[in-house]
JSON list of C-alpha atoms in Angstrom, two decimals:
[
{"chain": "T", "resi": 210, "resn": "MET", "atom": "CA", "xyz": [110.89, 27.92, 156.10]},
{"chain": "T", "resi": 211, "resn": "SER", "atom": "CA", "xyz": [107.98, 29.48, 154.33]},
{"chain": "T", "resi": 212, "resn": "THR", "atom": "CA", "xyz": [108.45, 30.68, 150.73]},
{"chain": "T", "resi": 213, "resn": "PRO", "atom": "CA", "xyz": [107.29, 34.07, 149.38]},
{"chain": "T", "resi": 214, "resn": "GLN", "atom": "CA", "xyz": [103.81, 34.09, 147.97]},
{"chain": "T", "resi": 215, "resn": "SER", "atom": "CA", "xyz": [103.28, 34.83, 144.21]},
{"chain": "T", "resi": 216, "resn": "GLY", "atom": "CA", "xyz": [100.41, 35.30, 141.82]},
{"chain": "T", "resi": 217, "resn": "PRO", "atom": "CA", "xyz": [97.11, 37.25, 142.40]},
{"chain": "T", "resi": 218, "resn": "GLY", "atom": "CA", "xyz": [96.82, 38.66, 145.96]},
{"chain": "T", "resi": 219, "resn": "ALA", "atom": "CA", "xyz": [100.51, 38.68, 146.65]},
{"chain": "T", "resi": 220, "resn": "THR", "atom": "CA", "xyz": [103.12, 41.46, 146.33]},
{"chain": "T", "resi": 221, "resn": "PRO", "atom": "CA", "xyz": [106.86, 41.55, 146.09]},
{"chain": "T", "resi": 222, "resn": "PRO", "atom": "CA", "xyz": [108.45, 42.60, 149.43]},
{"chain": "T", "resi": 223, "resn": "GLY", "atom": "CA", "xyz": [109.22, 46.20, 150.09]},
{"chain": "T", "resi": 224, "resn": "LYS", "atom": "CA", "xyz": [106.27, 47.93, 148.41]},
{"chain": "T", "resi": 225, "resn": "GLY", "atom": "CA", "xyz": [104.65, 51.03, 149.94]},
{"chain": "T", "resi": 226, "resn": "LEU", "atom": "CA", "xyz": [101.28, 52.76, 149.58]},
{"chain": "T", "resi": 227, "resn": "ILE", "atom": "CA", "xyz": [101.12, 56.45, 150.77]},
{"chain": "T", "resi": 228, "resn": "LEU", "atom": "CA", "xyz": [97.70, 58.11, 150.83]},
{"chain": "T", "resi": 229, "resn": "ASP", "atom": "CA", "xyz": [96.38, 61.60, 151.47]},
{"chain": "T", "resi": 230, "resn": "PHE", "atom": "CA", "xyz": [93.80, 61.95, 154.15]},
{"chain": "T", "resi": 231, "resn": "GLY", "atom": "CA", "xyz": [90.95, 64.33, 153.35]},
{"chain": "T", "resi": 232, "resn": "GLY", "atom": "CA", "xyz": [89.09, 63.35, 150.26]},
{"chain": "T", "resi": 233, "resn": "VAL", "atom": "CA", "xyz": [90.94, 60.01, 149.89]},
{"chain": "T", "resi": 234, "resn": "LEU", "atom": "CA", "xyz": [90.62, 58.24, 153.26]},
{"chain": "T", "resi": 235, "resn": "THR", "atom": "CA", "xyz": [87.54, 60.31, 153.97]},
{"chain": "T", "resi": 236, "resn": "THR", "atom": "CA", "xyz": [84.23, 60.89, 152.21]},
{"chain": "T", "resi": 237, "resn": "SER", "atom": "CA", "xyz": [84.00, 63.92, 149.96]},
{"chain": "T", "resi": 238, "resn": "VAL", "atom": "CA", "xyz": [85.29, 67.10, 151.54]},
{"chain": "T", "resi": 239, "resn": "VAL", "atom": "CA", "xyz": [83.45, 69.16, 148.82]},
{"chain": "T", "resi": 240, "resn": "ALA", "atom": "CA", "xyz": [80.05, 67.51, 149.69]},
{"chain": "T", "resi": 241, "resn": "CYS", "atom": "CA", "xyz": [80.77, 67.89, 153.33]},
{"chain": "T", "resi": 242, "resn": "THR", "atom": "CA", "xyz": [81.56, 71.65, 153.15]},
{"chain": "T", "resi": 243, "resn": "ARG", "atom": "CA", "xyz": [78.60, 72.36, 150.81]},
{"chain": "T", "resi": 244, "resn": "ALA", "atom": "CA", "xyz": [76.25, 70.73, 153.41]},
{"chain": "T", "resi": 245, "resn": "PHE", "atom": "CA", "xyz": [77.86, 72.98, 156.09]},
{"chain": "T", "resi": 246, "resn": "CYS", "atom": "CA", "xyz": [77.19, 76.04, 153.92]},
{"chain": "T", "resi": 247, "resn": "LEU", "atom": "CA", "xyz": [73.55, 75.13, 153.40]},
{"chain": "T", "resi": 248, "resn": "ARG", "atom": "CA", "xyz": [73.15, 74.73, 157.17]},
{"chain": "T", "resi": 249, "resn": "GLU", "atom": "CA", "xyz": [74.67, 78.18, 157.77]},
{"chain": "T", "resi": 250, "resn": "GLY", "atom": "CA", "xyz": [72.63, 79.83, 154.98]},
{"chain": "T", "resi": 251, "resn": "LEU", "atom": "CA", "xyz": [75.59, 80.46, 152.69]},
{"chain": "T", "resi": 252, "resn": "ALA", "atom": "CA", "xyz": [76.15, 79.84, 149.01]},
{"chain": "T", "resi": 253, "resn": "PRO", "atom": "CA", "xyz": [77.11, 76.19, 148.47]},
{"chain": "T", "resi": 254, "resn": "ASP", "atom": "CA", "xyz": [80.76, 76.96, 147.60]},
{"chain": "T", "resi": 255, "resn": "ALA", "atom": "CA", "xyz": [81.28, 79.76, 150.03]},
{"chain": "T", "resi": 256, "resn": "PHE", "atom": "CA", "xyz": [83.60, 77.69, 152.25]},
{"chain": "T", "resi": 257, "resn": "LEU", "atom": "CA", "xyz": [85.74, 76.33, 149.48]},
{"chain": "T", "resi": 258, "resn": "ASN", "atom": "CA", "xyz": [86.00, 79.78, 147.89]},
{"chain": "T", "resi": 259, "resn": "ALA", "atom": "CA", "xyz": [87.12, 81.18, 151.28]},
{"chain": "T", "resi": 260, "resn": "VAL", "atom": "CA", "xyz": [89.90, 78.83, 151.72]},
{"chain": "T", "resi": 261, "resn": "SER", "atom": "CA", "xyz": [91.07, 78.47, 148.10]},
{"chain": "T", "resi": 262, "resn": "VAL", "atom": "CA", "xyz": [90.11, 81.63, 146.19]},
{"chain": "T", "resi": 263, "resn": "ASP", "atom": "CA", "xyz": [90.00, 84.50, 148.66]},
{"chain": "T", "resi": 264, "resn": "PRO", "atom": "CA", "xyz": [93.63, 85.64, 149.07]},
{"chain": "T", "resi": 265, "resn": "VAL", "atom": "CA", "xyz": [93.33, 86.21, 152.76]},
{"chain": "T", "resi": 266, "resn": "GLY", "atom": "CA", "xyz": [91.53, 83.02, 153.36]},
{"chain": "T", "resi": 267, "resn": "ARG", "atom": "CA", "xyz": [93.91, 81.04, 151.22]},
{"chain": "T", "resi": 268, "resn": "GLU", "atom": "CA", "xyz": [96.87, 82.20, 153.18]},
{"chain": "T", "resi": 269, "resn": "LEU", "atom": "CA", "xyz": [95.17, 81.55, 156.51]},
{"chain": "T", "resi": 270, "resn": "PHE", "atom": "CA", "xyz": [94.42, 78.07, 155.36]},
{"chain": "T", "resi": 271, "resn": "ALA", "atom": "CA", "xyz": [98.00, 77.60, 154.23]},
{"chain": "T", "resi": 272, "resn": "ASP", "atom": "CA", "xyz": [99.18, 78.80, 157.67]},
{"chain": "T", "resi": 273, "resn": "LEU", "atom": "CA", "xyz": [96.92, 76.26, 159.42]},
{"chain": "T", "resi": 274, "resn": "GLU", "atom": "CA", "xyz": [98.40, 73.45, 157.29]},
{"chain": "T", "resi": 275, "resn": "ARG", "atom": "CA", "xyz": [101.95, 74.61, 158.00]},
{"chain": "T", "resi": 276, "resn": "GLY", "atom": "CA", "xyz": [101.12, 74.70, 161.73]},
{"chain": "T", "resi": 277, "resn": "ALA", "atom": "CA", "xyz": [102.03, 78.43, 161.77]},
{"chain": "T", "resi": 278, "resn": "ILE", "atom": "CA", "xyz": [98.58, 79.21, 163.45]},
{"chain": "T", "resi": 279, "resn": "THR", "atom": "CA", "xyz": [96.44, 77.15, 165.70]},
{"chain": "T", "resi": 280, "resn": "GLN", "atom": "CA", "xyz": [92.94, 75.83, 164.69]},
{"chain": "T", "resi": 281, "resn": "GLU", "atom": "CA", "xyz": [91.41, 78.20, 167.00]},
{"chain": "T", "resi": 282, "resn": "GLU", "atom": "CA", "xyz": [93.24, 81.18, 165.52]},
{"chain": "T", "resi": 283, "resn": "TRP", "atom": "CA", "xyz": [92.17, 79.91, 162.05]},
{"chain": "T", "resi": 284, "resn": "ASN", "atom": "CA", "xyz": [88.63, 79.77, 163.29]},
{"chain": "T", "resi": 285, "resn": "GLU", "atom": "CA", "xyz": [88.74, 83.32, 164.62]},
{"chain": "T", "resi": 286, "resn": "HIS", "atom": "CA", "xyz": [90.20, 84.87, 161.46]},
{"chain": "T", "resi": 287, "resn": "THR", "atom": "CA", "xyz": [88.37, 82.89, 158.87]},
{"chain": "T", "resi": 288, "resn": "ALA", "atom": "CA", "xyz": [84.82, 83.32, 160.35]},
{"chain": "T", "resi": 289, "resn": "PRO", "atom": "CA", "xyz": [84.55, 87.00, 159.32]},
{"chain": "T", "resi": 290, "resn": "LEU", "atom": "CA", "xyz": [85.31, 86.02, 155.72]},
{"chain": "T", "resi": 291, "resn": "LEU", "atom": "CA", "xyz": [82.22, 83.91, 155.80]},
{"chain": "T", "resi": 292, "resn": "GLY", "atom": "CA", "xyz": [80.13, 85.92, 158.21]},
{"chain": "T", "resi": 293, "resn": "VAL", "atom": "CA", "xyz": [79.60, 83.15, 160.54]},
{"chain": "T", "resi": 294, "resn": "ASP", "atom": "CA", "xyz": [80.30, 82.32, 164.22]},
{"chain": "T", "resi": 295, "resn": "PRO", "atom": "CA", "xyz": [83.90, 81.42, 164.81]},
{"chain": "T", "resi": 296, "resn": "VAL", "atom": "CA", "xyz": [83.22, 78.88, 167.58]},
{"chain": "T", "resi": 297, "resn": "ASN", "atom": "CA", "xyz": [84.51, 75.50, 166.36]},
{"chain": "T", "resi": 298, "resn": "LEU", "atom": "CA", "xyz": [84.17, 76.69, 162.77]},
{"chain": "T", "resi": 299, "resn": "LEU", "atom": "CA", "xyz": [86.37, 73.86, 161.25]},
{"chain": "T", "resi": 300, "resn": "GLY", "atom": "CA", "xyz": [84.54, 71.24, 163.31]},
{"chain": "T", "resi": 301, "resn": "ARG", "atom": "CA", "xyz": [81.18, 72.51, 161.99]},
{"chain": "T", "resi": 302, "resn": "ALA", "atom": "CA", "xyz": [82.41, 72.72, 158.45]},
{"chain": "T", "resi": 303, "resn": "LEU", "atom": "CA", "xyz": [83.71, 69.08, 158.58]},
{"chain": "T", "resi": 304, "resn": "ALA", "atom": "CA", "xyz": [80.94, 67.65, 160.70]},
{"chain": "T", "resi": 305, "resn": "ASP", "atom": "CA", "xyz": [79.76, 65.19, 157.97]},
{"chain": "T", "resi": 306, "resn": "LEU", "atom": "CA", "xyz": [83.12, 63.85, 157.08]},
{"chain": "T", "resi": 307, "resn": "ARG", "atom": "CA", "xyz": [83.47, 60.13, 157.54]},
{"chain": "T", "resi": 308, "resn": "PRO", "atom": "CA", "xyz": [85.94, 57.36, 156.70]},
{"chain": "T", "resi": 309, "resn": "GLU", "atom": "CA", "xyz": [85.55, 56.25, 153.09]},
{"chain": "T", "resi": 310, "resn": "PRO", "atom": "CA", "xyz": [84.99, 52.45, 153.42]},
{"chain": "T", "resi": 311, "resn": "THR", "atom": "CA", "xyz": [86.21, 51.51, 150.04]},
{"chain": "T", "resi": 312, "resn": "LEU", "atom": "CA", "xyz": [89.58, 53.07, 150.56]},
{"chain": "T", "resi": 313, "resn": "THR", "atom": "CA", "xyz": [90.01, 52.08, 154.23]},
{"chain": "T", "resi": 314, "resn": "GLY", "atom": "CA", "xyz": [89.04, 48.46, 153.26]},
{"chain": "T", "resi": 315, "resn": "ALA", "atom": "CA", "xyz": [91.69, 48.49, 150.56]},
{"chain": "T", "resi": 316, "resn": "VAL", "atom": "CA", "xyz": [94.24, 49.77, 153.11]},
{"chain": "T", "resi": 317, "resn": "ARG", "atom": "CA", "xyz": [93.51, 46.83, 155.33]},
{"chain": "T", "resi": 318, "resn": "ALA", "atom": "CA", "xyz": [93.78, 44.41, 152.35]},
{"chain": "T", "resi": 319, "resn": "ALA", "atom": "CA", "xyz": [97.08, 46.00, 151.27]},
{"chain": "T", "resi": 320, "resn": "ARG", "atom": "CA", "xyz": [98.59, 45.65, 154.73]},
{"chain": "T", "resi": 321, "resn": "ARG", "atom": "CA", "xyz": [97.56, 42.00, 154.93]},
{"chain": "T", "resi": 322, "resn": "ALA", "atom": "CA", "xyz": [99.33, 41.47, 151.58]},
{"chain": "T", "resi": 323, "resn": "GLY", "atom": "CA", "xyz": [102.54, 42.85, 153.08]},
{"chain": "T", "resi": 324, "resn": "VAL", "atom": "CA", "xyz": [102.39, 46.41, 151.70]},
{"chain": "T", "resi": 325, "resn": "ARG", "atom": "CA", "xyz": [103.59, 49.16, 154.05]},
{"chain": "T", "resi": 326, "resn": "VAL", "atom": "CA", "xyz": [100.94, 51.84, 154.16]},
{"chain": "T", "resi": 327, "resn": "GLY", "atom": "CA", "xyz": [101.28, 55.42, 155.19]},
{"chain": "T", "resi": 328, "resn": "VAL", "atom": "CA", "xyz": [99.34, 58.80, 155.45]},
{"chain": "T", "resi": 329, "resn": "LEU", "atom": "CA", "xyz": [100.85, 62.02, 154.23]},
{"chain": "T", "resi": 330, "resn": "SER", "atom": "CA", "xyz": [98.39, 64.79, 154.94]},
{"chain": "T", "resi": 331, "resn": "ASN", "atom": "CA", "xyz": [98.30, 68.52, 155.30]},
{"chain": "T", "resi": 332, "resn": "SER", "atom": "CA", "xyz": [97.51, 69.24, 158.92]},
{"chain": "T", "resi": 333, "resn": "LEU", "atom": "CA", "xyz": [94.37, 70.87, 160.25]},
{"chain": "T", "resi": 334, "resn": "GLY", "atom": "CA", "xyz": [95.24, 70.97, 163.86]},
{"chain": "T", "resi": 335, "resn": "PHE", "atom": "CA", "xyz": [93.61, 69.00, 166.69]},
{"chain": "T", "resi": 336, "resn": "GLU", "atom": "CA", "xyz": [91.80, 71.38, 168.94]},
{"chain": "T", "resi": 337, "resn": "PRO", "atom": "CA", "xyz": [89.04, 72.09, 169.53]},
{"chain": "T", "resi": 338, "resn": "TYR", "atom": "CA", "xyz": [88.12, 69.67, 166.62]},
{"chain": "T", "resi": 339, "resn": "ASP", "atom": "CA", "xyz": [90.21, 66.59, 165.86]},
{"chain": "T", "resi": 340, "resn": "PRO", "atom": "CA", "xyz": [89.56, 65.65, 162.26]},
{"chain": "T", "resi": 341, "resn": "TYR", "atom": "CA", "xyz": [91.62, 62.50, 162.64]},
{"chain": "T", "resi": 342, "resn": "ALA", "atom": "CA", "xyz": [89.69, 61.06, 165.58]},
{"chain": "T", "resi": 343, "resn": "GLY", "atom": "CA", "xyz": [88.10, 57.63, 164.75]},
{"chain": "T", "resi": 344, "resn": "TYR", "atom": "CA", "xyz": [90.51, 56.83, 161.96]},
{"chain": "T", "resi": 345, "resn": "GLU", "atom": "CA", "xyz": [92.99, 54.87, 164.17]},
{"chain": "T", "resi": 346, "resn": "LEU", "atom": "CA", "xyz": [95.93, 56.33, 162.31]},
{"chain": "T", "resi": 347, "resn": "ASP", "atom": "CA", "xyz": [98.38, 55.16, 164.97]},
{"chain": "T", "resi": 348, "resn": "THR", "atom": "CA", "xyz": [97.37, 51.54, 164.63]},
{"chain": "T", "resi": 349, "resn": "SER", "atom": "CA", "xyz": [96.02, 51.14, 161.15]},
{"chain": "T", "resi": 350, "resn": "TYR", "atom": "CA", "xyz": [99.05, 52.68, 159.24]},
{"chain": "T", "resi": 351, "resn": "ASP", "atom": "CA", "xyz": [102.78, 52.00, 159.37]},
{"chain": "T", "resi": 352, "resn": "ALA", "atom": "CA", "xyz": [103.72, 55.66, 159.11]},
{"chain": "T", "resi": 353, "resn": "VAL", "atom": "CA", "xyz": [101.86, 58.99, 159.49]},
{"chain": "T", "resi": 354, "resn": "LEU", "atom": "CA", "xyz": [103.04, 62.45, 158.58]},
{"chain": "T", "resi": 355, "resn": "LEU", "atom": "CA", "xyz": [100.91, 65.43, 159.41]},
{"chain": "T", "resi": 356, "resn": "SER", "atom": "CA", "xyz": [102.44, 68.57, 157.82]},
{"chain": "T", "resi": 357, "resn": "GLY", "atom": "CA", "xyz": [102.00, 71.01, 160.75]},
{"chain": "T", "resi": 358, "resn": "ARG", "atom": "CA", "xyz": [104.55, 69.10, 162.83]},
{"chain": "T", "resi": 359, "resn": "TYR", "atom": "CA", "xyz": [107.13, 69.87, 160.25]},
{"chain": "T", "resi": 360, "resn": "ARG", "atom": "CA", "xyz": [106.18, 73.55, 159.55]},
{"chain": "T", "resi": 361, "resn": "MET", "atom": "CA", "xyz": [105.68, 72.67, 155.85]},
{"chain": "T", "resi": 362, "resn": "ARG", "atom": "CA", "xyz": [102.68, 71.75, 153.74]},
{"chain": "T", "resi": 363, "resn": "LYS", "atom": "CA", "xyz": [102.17, 69.77, 150.53]},
{"chain": "T", "resi": 364, "resn": "PRO", "atom": "CA", "xyz": [103.41, 70.29, 147.88]},
{"chain": "T", "resi": 365, "resn": "ASP", "atom": "CA", "xyz": [106.66, 71.18, 149.58]},
{"chain": "T", "resi": 366, "resn": "PRO", "atom": "CA", "xyz": [109.14, 68.44, 148.36]},
{"chain": "T", "resi": 367, "resn": "GLY", "atom": "CA", "xyz": [110.72, 68.19, 151.77]},
{"chain": "T", "resi": 368, "resn": "LEU", "atom": "CA", "xyz": [107.65, 66.56, 153.23]},
{"chain": "T", "resi": 369, "resn": "TYR", "atom": "CA", "xyz": [107.75, 63.77, 150.67]},
{"chain": "T", "resi": 370, "resn": "THR", "atom": "CA", "xyz": [111.41, 63.00, 151.44]},
{"chain": "T", "resi": 371, "resn": "ILE", "atom": "CA", "xyz": [110.58, 62.88, 155.12]},
{"chain": "T", "resi": 372, "resn": "MET", "atom": "CA", "xyz": [107.73, 60.54, 154.45]},
{"chain": "T", "resi": 373, "resn": "LEU", "atom": "CA", "xyz": [109.93, 58.18, 152.51]},
{"chain": "T", "resi": 374, "resn": "GLY", "atom": "CA", "xyz": [112.23, 58.03, 155.49]},
{"chain": "T", "resi": 375, "resn": "LEU", "atom": "CA", "xyz": [109.31, 57.23, 157.76]},
{"chain": "T", "resi": 376, "resn": "MET", "atom": "CA", "xyz": [108.28, 54.44, 155.28]},
{"chain": "T", "resi": 377, "resn": "GLU", "atom": "CA", "xyz": [111.77, 53.12, 155.20]},
{"chain": "T", "resi": 378, "resn": "LEU", "atom": "CA", "xyz": [111.40, 52.59, 151.43]},
{"chain": "T", "resi": 379, "resn": "PRO", "atom": "CA", "xyz": [112.88, 54.17, 148.32]},
{"chain": "T", "resi": 380, "resn": "ALA", "atom": "CA", "xyz": [110.66, 56.33, 146.20]},
{"chain": "T", "resi": 381, "resn": "GLU", "atom": "CA", "xyz": [110.57, 53.72, 143.42]},
{"chain": "T", "resi": 382, "resn": "ALA", "atom": "CA", "xyz": [108.89, 51.14, 145.72]},
{"chain": "T", "resi": 383, "resn": "CYS", "atom": "CA", "xyz": [106.07, 53.59, 146.62]},
{"chain": "T", "resi": 384, "resn": "VAL", "atom": "CA", "xyz": [102.70, 54.63, 145.29]},
{"chain": "T", "resi": 385, "resn": "PHE", "atom": "CA", "xyz": [101.29, 58.00, 146.27]},
{"chain": "T", "resi": 386, "resn": "VAL", "atom": "CA", "xyz": [97.58, 58.77, 146.16]},
{"chain": "T", "resi": 387, "resn": "ASP", "atom": "CA", "xyz": [96.14, 62.25, 146.41]},
{"chain": "T", "resi": 388, "resn": "ASP", "atom": "CA", "xyz": [93.01, 64.06, 145.13]},
{"chain": "T", "resi": 389, "resn": "SER", "atom": "CA", "xyz": [95.03, 67.23, 144.17]},
{"chain": "T", "resi": 390, "resn": "ALA", "atom": "CA", "xyz": [97.13, 67.06, 141.00]},
{"chain": "T", "resi": 391, "resn": "ARG", "atom": "CA", "xyz": [99.63, 69.60, 142.33]},
{"chain": "T", "resi": 392, "resn": "ASN", "atom": "CA", "xyz": [100.35, 67.37, 145.31]},
{"chain": "T", "resi": 393, "resn": "LEU", "atom": "CA", "xyz": [101.25, 64.40, 142.95]},
{"chain": "T", "resi": 394, "resn": "THR", "atom": "CA", "xyz": [104.02, 66.29, 141.15]},
{"chain": "T", "resi": 395, "resn": "PRO", "atom": "CA", "xyz": [106.72, 66.18, 143.86]},
{"chain": "T", "resi": 396, "resn": "ALA", "atom": "CA", "xyz": [106.04, 62.54, 144.50]},
{"chain": "T", "resi": 397, "resn": "GLN", "atom": "CA", "xyz": [106.47, 61.77, 140.72]},
{"chain": "T", "resi": 398, "resn": "GLU", "atom": "CA", "xyz": [109.60, 63.87, 140.56]},
{"chain": "T", "resi": 399, "resn": "LEU", "atom": "CA", "xyz": [111.10, 61.80, 143.33]},
{"chain": "T", "resi": 400, "resn": "GLY", "atom": "CA", "xyz": [110.34, 58.62, 141.44]},
{"chain": "T", "resi": 401, "resn": "MET", "atom": "CA", "xyz": [107.06, 57.44, 143.06]},
{"chain": "T", "resi": 402, "resn": "ALA", "atom": "CA", "xyz": [104.11, 56.08, 141.04]},
{"chain": "T", "resi": 403, "resn": "VAL", "atom": "CA", "xyz": [101.16, 58.34, 141.52]},
{"chain": "T", "resi": 404, "resn": "VAL", "atom": "CA", "xyz": [97.39, 57.90, 141.49]},
{"chain": "T", "resi": 405, "resn": "ARG", "atom": "CA", "xyz": [94.97, 60.87, 141.21]},
{"chain": "T", "resi": 406, "resn": "ALA", "atom": "CA", "xyz": [92.02, 60.04, 143.61]},
{"chain": "T", "resi": 407, "resn": "THR", "atom": "CA", "xyz": [88.58, 60.40, 142.14]},
{"chain": "T", "resi": 408, "resn": "GLU", "atom": "CA", "xyz": [85.60, 58.18, 142.76]},
{"chain": "T", "resi": 409, "resn": "PRO", "atom": "CA", "xyz": [86.53, 55.65, 145.42]},
{"chain": "T", "resi": 410, "resn": "ALA", "atom": "CA", "xyz": [86.19, 52.46, 143.31]},
{"chain": "T", "resi": 411, "resn": "ALA", "atom": "CA", "xyz": [88.15, 53.90, 140.42]},
{"chain": "T", "resi": 412, "resn": "THR", "atom": "CA", "xyz": [90.88, 55.06, 142.85]},
{"chain": "T", "resi": 413, "resn": "VAL", "atom": "CA", "xyz": [91.23, 51.51, 144.30]},
{"chain": "T", "resi": 414, "resn": "ALA", "atom": "CA", "xyz": [91.27, 50.01, 140.80]},
{"chain": "T", "resi": 415, "resn": "ALA", "atom": "CA", "xyz": [94.17, 52.34, 139.87]},
{"chain": "T", "resi": 416, "resn": "ILE", "atom": "CA", "xyz": [96.04, 51.38, 143.08]},
{"chain": "T", "resi": 417, "resn": "GLU", "atom": "CA", "xyz": [95.48, 47.71, 142.30]},
{"chain": "T", "resi": 418, "resn": "THR", "atom": "CA", "xyz": [96.87, 48.20, 138.75]},
{"chain": "T", "resi": 419, "resn": "VAL", "atom": "CA", "xyz": [100.10, 49.96, 140.05]},
{"chain": "T", "resi": 420, "resn": "LEU", "atom": "CA", "xyz": [100.65, 47.48, 142.93]},
{"chain": "T", "resi": 421, "resn": "GLY", "atom": "CA", "xyz": [99.63, 44.42, 140.91]},
{"chain": "T", "resi": 422, "resn": "LEU", "atom": "CA", "xyz": [97.32, 43.31, 143.71]},
{"chain": "T", "resi": 423, "resn": "ASP", "atom": "CA", "xyz": [93.61, 42.37, 143.95]},
{"chain": "T", "resi": 424, "resn": "LEU", "atom": "CA", "xyz": [92.46, 44.59, 146.83]},
{"chain": "T", "resi": 425, "resn": "THR", "atom": "CA", "xyz": [88.70, 44.77, 146.16]},
{"chain": "T", "resi": 426, "resn": "ASP", "atom": "CA", "xyz": [87.98, 41.04, 146.54]},
{"chain": "T", "resi": 427, "resn": "GLN", "atom": "CA", "xyz": [90.19, 40.93, 149.68]},
{"chain": "T", "resi": 428, "resn": "VAL", "atom": "CA", "xyz": [88.29, 43.88, 151.47]},
{"chain": "T", "resi": 429, "resn": "ARG", "atom": "CA", "xyz": [86.70, 42.83, 154.76]}
]
């Protein structure tokens, strides 16, 4: 019978790592949308302002994340706020988004070390643009929760409780990583350790500290 590993590179059984998608497992959403704005002849922060500052646009984006409207409906109603063509608006805005290799590499290393890894993300819909294509969420992660399927959105505490059930772990065994401070609060209140995602290498270093694992040297 094999004995549990100990020391650097090993982790106690029953640990979980839960990550946000956009801006954590992906390259910078801010840089991506600014590039879109420049292509469309808009001010660099026009897209971010439309979805987070403008009250109409903010509510539309919240409805998209909750699954209350389709992506096509979001495209149609948000385009006039920007003065652009609605056809595949979200796909055009996120065209430059790519997997963040430092984080996705750390995910692979964590899973090899025995950590259960999940994704907890606010949903953006799947048609006509699938933002999750190419990330192999079904095979590279142990649990995936996209908010629109539950008619909620982060930071609704109910989503975090559902996620823990999907992870089959207690809150105290899990680390939650998100680039938004407000999305960390419910996780922390449930008893999870939290990491605010910033620059990728710093984010991985913070995860390593909480898990007690060397993920960087194990990335491949």
